[in-house]
GROMACS .gro file of N, CA and C in nm:
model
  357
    1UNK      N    1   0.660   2.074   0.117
    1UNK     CA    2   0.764   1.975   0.097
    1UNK      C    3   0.739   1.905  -0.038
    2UNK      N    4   0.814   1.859  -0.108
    2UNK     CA    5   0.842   1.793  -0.276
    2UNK      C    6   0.797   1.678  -0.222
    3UNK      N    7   0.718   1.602  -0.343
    3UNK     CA    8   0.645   1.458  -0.278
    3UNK      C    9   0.801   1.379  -0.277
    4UNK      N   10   0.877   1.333  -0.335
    4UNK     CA   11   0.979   1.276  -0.294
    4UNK      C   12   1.053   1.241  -0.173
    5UNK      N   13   1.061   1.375  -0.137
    5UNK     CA   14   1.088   1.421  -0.006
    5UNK      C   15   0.994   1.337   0.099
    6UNK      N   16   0.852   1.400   0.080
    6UNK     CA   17   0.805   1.327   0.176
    6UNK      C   18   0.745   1.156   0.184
    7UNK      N   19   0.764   1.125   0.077
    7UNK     CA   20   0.746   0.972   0.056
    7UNK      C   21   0.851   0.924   0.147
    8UNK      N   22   0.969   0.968   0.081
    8UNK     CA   23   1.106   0.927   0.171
    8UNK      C   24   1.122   0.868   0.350
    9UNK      N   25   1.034   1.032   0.366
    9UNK     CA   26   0.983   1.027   0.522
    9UNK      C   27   0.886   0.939   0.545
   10UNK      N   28   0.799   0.888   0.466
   10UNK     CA   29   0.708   0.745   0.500
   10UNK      C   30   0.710   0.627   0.460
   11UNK      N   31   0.908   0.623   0.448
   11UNK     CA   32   0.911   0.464   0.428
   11UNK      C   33   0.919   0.410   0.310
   12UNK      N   34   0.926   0.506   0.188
   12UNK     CA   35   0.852   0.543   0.029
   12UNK      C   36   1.099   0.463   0.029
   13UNK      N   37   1.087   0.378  -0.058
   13UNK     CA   38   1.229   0.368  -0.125
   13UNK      C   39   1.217   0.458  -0.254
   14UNK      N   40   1.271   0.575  -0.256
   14UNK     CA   41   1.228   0.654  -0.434
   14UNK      C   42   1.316   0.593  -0.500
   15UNK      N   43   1.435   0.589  -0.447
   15UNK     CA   44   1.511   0.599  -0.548
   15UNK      C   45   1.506   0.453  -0.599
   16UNK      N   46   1.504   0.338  -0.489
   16UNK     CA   47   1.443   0.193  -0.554
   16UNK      C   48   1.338   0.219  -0.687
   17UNK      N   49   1.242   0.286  -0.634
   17UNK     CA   50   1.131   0.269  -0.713
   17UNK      C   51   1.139   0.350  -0.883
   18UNK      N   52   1.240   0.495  -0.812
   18UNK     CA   53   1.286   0.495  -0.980
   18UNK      C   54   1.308   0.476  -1.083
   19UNK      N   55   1.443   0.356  -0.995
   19UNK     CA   56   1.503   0.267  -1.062
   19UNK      C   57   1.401   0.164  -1.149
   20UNK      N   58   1.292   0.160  -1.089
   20UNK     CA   59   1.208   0.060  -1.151
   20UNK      C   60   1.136   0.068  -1.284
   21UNK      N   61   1.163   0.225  -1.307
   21UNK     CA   62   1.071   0.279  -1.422
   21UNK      C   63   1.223   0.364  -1.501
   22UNK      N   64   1.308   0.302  -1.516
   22UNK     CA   65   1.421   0.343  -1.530
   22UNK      C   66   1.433   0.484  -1.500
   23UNK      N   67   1.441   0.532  -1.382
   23UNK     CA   68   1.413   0.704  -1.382
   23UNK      C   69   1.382   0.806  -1.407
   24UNK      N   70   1.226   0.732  -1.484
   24UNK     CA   71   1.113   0.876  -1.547
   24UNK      C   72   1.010   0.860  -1.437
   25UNK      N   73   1.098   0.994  -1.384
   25UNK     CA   74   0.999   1.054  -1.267
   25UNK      C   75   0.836   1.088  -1.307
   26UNK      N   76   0.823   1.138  -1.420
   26UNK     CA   77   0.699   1.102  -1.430
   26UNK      C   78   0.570   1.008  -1.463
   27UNK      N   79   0.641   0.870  -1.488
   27UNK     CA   80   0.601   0.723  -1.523
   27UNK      C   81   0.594   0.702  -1.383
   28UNK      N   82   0.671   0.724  -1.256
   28UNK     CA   83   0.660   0.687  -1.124
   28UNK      C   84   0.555   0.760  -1.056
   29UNK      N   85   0.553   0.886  -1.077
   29UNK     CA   86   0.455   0.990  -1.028
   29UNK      C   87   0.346   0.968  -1.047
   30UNK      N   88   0.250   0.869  -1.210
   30UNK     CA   89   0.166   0.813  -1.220
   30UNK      C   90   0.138   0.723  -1.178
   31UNK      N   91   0.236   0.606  -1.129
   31UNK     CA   92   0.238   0.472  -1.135
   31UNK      C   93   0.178   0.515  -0.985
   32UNK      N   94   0.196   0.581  -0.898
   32UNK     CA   95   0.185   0.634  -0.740
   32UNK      C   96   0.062   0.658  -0.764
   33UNK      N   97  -0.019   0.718  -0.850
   33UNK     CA   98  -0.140   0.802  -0.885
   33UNK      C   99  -0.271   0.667  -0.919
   34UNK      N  100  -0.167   0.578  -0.962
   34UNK     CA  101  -0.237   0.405  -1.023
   34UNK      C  102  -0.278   0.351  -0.853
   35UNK      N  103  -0.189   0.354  -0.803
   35UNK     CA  104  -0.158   0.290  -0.643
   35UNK      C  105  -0.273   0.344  -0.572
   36UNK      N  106  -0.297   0.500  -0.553
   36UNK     CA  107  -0.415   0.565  -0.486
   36UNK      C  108  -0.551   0.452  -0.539
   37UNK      N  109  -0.525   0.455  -0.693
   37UNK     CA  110  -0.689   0.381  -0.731
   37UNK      C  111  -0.676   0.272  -0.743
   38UNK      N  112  -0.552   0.182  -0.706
   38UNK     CA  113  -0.622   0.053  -0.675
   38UNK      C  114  -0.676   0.017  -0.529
   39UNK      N  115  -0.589   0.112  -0.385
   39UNK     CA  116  -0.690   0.083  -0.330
   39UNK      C  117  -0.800   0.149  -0.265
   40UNK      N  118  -0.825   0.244  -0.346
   40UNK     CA  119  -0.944   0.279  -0.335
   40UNK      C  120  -1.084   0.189  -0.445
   41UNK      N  121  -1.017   0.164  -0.524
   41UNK     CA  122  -1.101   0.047  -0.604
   41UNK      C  123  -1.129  -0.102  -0.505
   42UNK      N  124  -1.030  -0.110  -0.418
   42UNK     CA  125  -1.020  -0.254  -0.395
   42UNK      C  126  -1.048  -0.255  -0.243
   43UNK      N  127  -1.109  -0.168  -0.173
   43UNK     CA  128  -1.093  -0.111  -0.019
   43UNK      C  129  -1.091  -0.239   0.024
   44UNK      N  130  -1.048  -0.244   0.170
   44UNK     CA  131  -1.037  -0.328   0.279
   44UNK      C  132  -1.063  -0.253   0.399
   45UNK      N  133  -1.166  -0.349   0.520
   45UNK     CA  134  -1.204  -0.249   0.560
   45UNK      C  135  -1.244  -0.352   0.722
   46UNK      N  136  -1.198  -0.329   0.818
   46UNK     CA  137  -1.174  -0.399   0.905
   46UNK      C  138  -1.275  -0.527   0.954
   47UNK      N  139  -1.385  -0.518   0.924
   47UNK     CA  140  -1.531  -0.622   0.900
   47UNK      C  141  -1.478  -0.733   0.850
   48UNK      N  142  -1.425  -0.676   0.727
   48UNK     CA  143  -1.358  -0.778   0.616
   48UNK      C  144  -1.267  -0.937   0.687
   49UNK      N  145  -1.216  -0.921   0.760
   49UNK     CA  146  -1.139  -0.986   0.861
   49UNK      C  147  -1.230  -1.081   0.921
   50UNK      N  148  -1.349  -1.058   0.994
   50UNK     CA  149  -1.467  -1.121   1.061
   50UNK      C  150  -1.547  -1.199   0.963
   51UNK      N  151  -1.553  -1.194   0.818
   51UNK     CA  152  -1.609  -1.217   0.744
   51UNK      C  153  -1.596  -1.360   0.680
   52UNK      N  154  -1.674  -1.428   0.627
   52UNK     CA  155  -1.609  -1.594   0.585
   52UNK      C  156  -1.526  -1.604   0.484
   53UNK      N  157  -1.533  -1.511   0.367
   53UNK     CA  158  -1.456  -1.531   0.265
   53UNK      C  159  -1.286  -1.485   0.255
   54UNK      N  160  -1.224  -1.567   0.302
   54UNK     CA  161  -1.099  -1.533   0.336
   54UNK      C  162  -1.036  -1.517   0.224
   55UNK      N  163  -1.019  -1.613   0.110
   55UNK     CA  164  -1.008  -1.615   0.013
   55UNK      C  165  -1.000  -1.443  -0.049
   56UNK      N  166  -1.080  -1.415  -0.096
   56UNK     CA  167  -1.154  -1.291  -0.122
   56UNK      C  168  -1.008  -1.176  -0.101
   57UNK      N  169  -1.038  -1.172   0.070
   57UNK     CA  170  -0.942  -1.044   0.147
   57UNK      C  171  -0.821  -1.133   0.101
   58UNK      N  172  -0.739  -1.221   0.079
   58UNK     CA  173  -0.635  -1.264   0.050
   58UNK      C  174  -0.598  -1.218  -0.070
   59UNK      N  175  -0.689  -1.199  -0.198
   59UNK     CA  176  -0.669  -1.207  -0.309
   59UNK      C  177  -0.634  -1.001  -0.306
   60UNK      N  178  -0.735  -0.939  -0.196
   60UNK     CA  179  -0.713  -0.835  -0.198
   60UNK      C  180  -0.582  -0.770  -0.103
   61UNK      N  181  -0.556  -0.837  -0.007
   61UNK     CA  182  -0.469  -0.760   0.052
   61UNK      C  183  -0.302  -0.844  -0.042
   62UNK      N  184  -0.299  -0.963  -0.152
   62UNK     CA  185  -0.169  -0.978  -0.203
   62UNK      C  186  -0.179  -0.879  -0.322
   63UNK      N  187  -0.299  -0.805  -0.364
   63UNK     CA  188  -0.268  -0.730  -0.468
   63UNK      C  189  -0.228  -0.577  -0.432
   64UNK      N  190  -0.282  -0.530  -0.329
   64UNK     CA  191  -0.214  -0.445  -0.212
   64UNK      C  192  -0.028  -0.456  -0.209
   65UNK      N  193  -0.012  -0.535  -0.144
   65UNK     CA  194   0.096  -0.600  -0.131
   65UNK      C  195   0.182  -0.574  -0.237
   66UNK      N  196   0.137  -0.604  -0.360
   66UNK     CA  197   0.223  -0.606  -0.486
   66UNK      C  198   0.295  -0.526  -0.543
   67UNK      N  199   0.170  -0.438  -0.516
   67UNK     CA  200   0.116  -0.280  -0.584
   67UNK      C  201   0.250  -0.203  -0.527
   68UNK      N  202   0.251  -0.202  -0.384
   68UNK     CA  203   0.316  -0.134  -0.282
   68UNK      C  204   0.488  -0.161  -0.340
   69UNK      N  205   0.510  -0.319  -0.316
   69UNK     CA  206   0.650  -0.349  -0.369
   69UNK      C  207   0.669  -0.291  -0.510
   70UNK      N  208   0.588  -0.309  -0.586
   70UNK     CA  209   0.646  -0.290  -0.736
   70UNK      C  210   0.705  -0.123  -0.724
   71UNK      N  211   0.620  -0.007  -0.626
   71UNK     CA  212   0.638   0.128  -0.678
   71UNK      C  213   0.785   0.122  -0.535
   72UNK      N  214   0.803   0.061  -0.461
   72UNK     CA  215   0.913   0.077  -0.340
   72UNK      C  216   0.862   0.140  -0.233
   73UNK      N  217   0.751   0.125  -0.232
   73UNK     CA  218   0.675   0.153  -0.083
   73UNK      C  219   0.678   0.079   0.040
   74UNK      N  220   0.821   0.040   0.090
   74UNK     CA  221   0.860  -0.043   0.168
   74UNK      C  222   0.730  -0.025   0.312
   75UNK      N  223   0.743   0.065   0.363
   75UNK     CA  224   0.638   0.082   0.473
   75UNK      C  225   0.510  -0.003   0.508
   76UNK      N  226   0.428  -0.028   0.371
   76UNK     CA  227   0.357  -0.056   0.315
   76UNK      C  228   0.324  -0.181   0.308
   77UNK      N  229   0.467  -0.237   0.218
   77UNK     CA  230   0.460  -0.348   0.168
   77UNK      C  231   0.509  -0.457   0.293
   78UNK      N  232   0.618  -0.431   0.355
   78UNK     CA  233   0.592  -0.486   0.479
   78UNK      C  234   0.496  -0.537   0.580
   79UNK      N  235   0.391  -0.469   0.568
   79UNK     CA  236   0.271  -0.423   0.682
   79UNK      C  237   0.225  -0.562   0.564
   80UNK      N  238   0.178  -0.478   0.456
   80UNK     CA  239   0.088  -0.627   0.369
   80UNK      C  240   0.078  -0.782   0.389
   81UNK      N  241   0.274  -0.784   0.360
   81UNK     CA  242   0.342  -0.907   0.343
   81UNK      C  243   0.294  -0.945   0.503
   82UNK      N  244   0.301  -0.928   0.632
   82UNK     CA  245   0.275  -0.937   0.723
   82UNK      C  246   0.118  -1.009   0.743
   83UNK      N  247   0.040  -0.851   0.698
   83UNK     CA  248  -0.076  -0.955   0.677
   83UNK      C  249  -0.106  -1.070   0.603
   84UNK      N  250  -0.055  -1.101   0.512
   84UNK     CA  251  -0.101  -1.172   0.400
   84UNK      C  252  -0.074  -1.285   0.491
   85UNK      N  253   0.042  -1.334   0.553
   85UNK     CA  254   0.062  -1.427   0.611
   85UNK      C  255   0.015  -1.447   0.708
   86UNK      N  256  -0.008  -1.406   0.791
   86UNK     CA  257  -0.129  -1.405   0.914
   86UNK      C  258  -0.253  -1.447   0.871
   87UNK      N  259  -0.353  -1.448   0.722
   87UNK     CA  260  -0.410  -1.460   0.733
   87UNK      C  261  -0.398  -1.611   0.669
   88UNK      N  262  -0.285  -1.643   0.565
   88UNK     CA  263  -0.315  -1.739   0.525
   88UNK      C  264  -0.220  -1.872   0.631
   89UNK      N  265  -0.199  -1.814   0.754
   89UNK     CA  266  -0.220  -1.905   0.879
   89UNK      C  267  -0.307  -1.905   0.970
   90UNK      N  268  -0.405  -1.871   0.892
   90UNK     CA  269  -0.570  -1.866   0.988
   90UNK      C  270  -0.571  -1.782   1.085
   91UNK      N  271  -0.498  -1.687   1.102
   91UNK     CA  272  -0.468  -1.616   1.229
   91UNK      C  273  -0.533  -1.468   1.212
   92UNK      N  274  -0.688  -1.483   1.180
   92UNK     CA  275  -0.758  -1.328   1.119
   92UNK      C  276  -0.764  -1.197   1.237
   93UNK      N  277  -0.771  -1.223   1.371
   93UNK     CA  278  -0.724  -1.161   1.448
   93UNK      C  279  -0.602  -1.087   1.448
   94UNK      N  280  -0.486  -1.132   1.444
   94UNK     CA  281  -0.349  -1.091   1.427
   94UNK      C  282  -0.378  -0.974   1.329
   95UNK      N  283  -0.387  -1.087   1.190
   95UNK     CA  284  -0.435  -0.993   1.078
   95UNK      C  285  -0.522  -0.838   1.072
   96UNK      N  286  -0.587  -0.871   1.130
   96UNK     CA  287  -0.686  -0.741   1.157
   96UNK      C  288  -0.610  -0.654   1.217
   97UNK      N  289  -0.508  -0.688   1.347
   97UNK     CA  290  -0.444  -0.560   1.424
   97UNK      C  291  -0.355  -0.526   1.351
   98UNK      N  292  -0.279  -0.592   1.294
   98UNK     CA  293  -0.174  -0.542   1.180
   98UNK      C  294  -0.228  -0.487   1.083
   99UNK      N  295  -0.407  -0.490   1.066
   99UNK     CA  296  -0.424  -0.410   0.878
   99UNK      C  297  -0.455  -0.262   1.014
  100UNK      N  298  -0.496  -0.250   1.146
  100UNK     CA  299  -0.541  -0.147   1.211
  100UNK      C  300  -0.426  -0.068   1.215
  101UNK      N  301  -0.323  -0.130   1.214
  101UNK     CA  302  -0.171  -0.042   1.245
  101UNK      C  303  -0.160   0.028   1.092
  102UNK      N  304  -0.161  -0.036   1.007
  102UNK     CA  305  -0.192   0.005   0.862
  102UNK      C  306  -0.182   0.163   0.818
  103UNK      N  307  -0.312   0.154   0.842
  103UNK     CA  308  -0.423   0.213   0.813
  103UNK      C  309  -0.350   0.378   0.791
  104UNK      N  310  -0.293   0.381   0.930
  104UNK     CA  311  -0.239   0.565   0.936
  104UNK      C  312  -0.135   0.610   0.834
  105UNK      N  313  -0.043   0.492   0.810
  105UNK     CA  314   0.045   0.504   0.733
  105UNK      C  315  -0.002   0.529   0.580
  106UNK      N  316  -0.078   0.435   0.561
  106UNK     CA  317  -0.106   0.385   0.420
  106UNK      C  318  -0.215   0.547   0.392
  107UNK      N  319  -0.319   0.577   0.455
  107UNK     CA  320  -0.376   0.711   0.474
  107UNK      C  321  -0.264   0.844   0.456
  108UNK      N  322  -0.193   0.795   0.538
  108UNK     CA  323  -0.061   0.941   0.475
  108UNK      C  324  -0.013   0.921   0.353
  109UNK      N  325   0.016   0.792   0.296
  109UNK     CA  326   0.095   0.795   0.200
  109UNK      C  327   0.024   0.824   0.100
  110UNK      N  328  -0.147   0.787   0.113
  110UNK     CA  329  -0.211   0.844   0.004
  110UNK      C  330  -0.260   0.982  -0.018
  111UNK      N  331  -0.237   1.058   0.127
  111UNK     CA  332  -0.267   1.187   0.099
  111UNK      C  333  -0.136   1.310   0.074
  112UNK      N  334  -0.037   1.223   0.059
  112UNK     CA  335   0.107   1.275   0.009
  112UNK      C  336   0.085   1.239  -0.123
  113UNK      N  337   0.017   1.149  -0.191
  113UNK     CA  338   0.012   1.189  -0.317
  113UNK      C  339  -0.086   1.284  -0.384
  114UNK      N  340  -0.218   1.238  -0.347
  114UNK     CA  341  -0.317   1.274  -0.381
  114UNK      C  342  -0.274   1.460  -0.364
  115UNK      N  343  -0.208   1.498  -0.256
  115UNK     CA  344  -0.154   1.665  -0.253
  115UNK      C  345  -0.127   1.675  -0.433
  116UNK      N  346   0.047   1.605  -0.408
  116UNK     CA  347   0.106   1.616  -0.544
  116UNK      C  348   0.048   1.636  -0.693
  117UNK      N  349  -0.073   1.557  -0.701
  117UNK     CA  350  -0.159   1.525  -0.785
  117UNK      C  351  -0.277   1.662  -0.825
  118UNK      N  352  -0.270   1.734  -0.699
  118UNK     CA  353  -0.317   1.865  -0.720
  118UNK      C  354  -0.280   1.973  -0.717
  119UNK      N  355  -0.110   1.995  -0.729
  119UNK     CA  356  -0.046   2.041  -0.690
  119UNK      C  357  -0.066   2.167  -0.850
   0.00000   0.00000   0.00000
């Protein structure tokens, strides 16, 4: 399947996100390729939640968050925006089950690129 295609199927807005790079599919195709390494640069990782520095995971899951909206990764960015607010209503529990729901999605979407990328 064409990564387009299957972004589509995970929630991926392309054609939003096109639009964002005025429709050089390959400025987007990187910008997706940027997305894999920020969060793999920036992991979050369910501990993180239990942990005192809230601050910290806030600063990481709104740059998550960002990342996701700027390329139209609605799926994504939803789930984030979700957390972000959960946590900055003290509610790290919540937070945690919503980054656990995450996880499968955000894992597909990076191994729908990471394919592309070796394609």
């Amino acid at each position: 399947m064409e990564l387009m295609d299957e972004l589509k199927e995970l929630g991926v807005n392309v054609k939003e996100g096109l639009n964002r790079v005025l429709g050089d599919e390959s400025l987007y195709r990187m910008m997706l390729g940027m997305f894999v390494d920020v969060i793999e640069q920036n992991p979050i990782q369910e501990g993180d939640f239990d942990g005192e520095d809230c601050e910290e995971l806030i600063r990481r899951v709104h740059m998550l968050k960002g990342t996701a909206g700027n390329l139209s990764i609605g799926s994504l960015y939803e789930q984030y925006t979700k957390i972000l607010n959960l946590l900055r209503e003290g509610r790290r529990g919540e937070a945690k089950a919503a980054f656990v729901q995450v996880g499968t999605i955000q894992d597909r979407v990076m191994e729908c690129i990471r394919r592309s990328e070796n394609a």
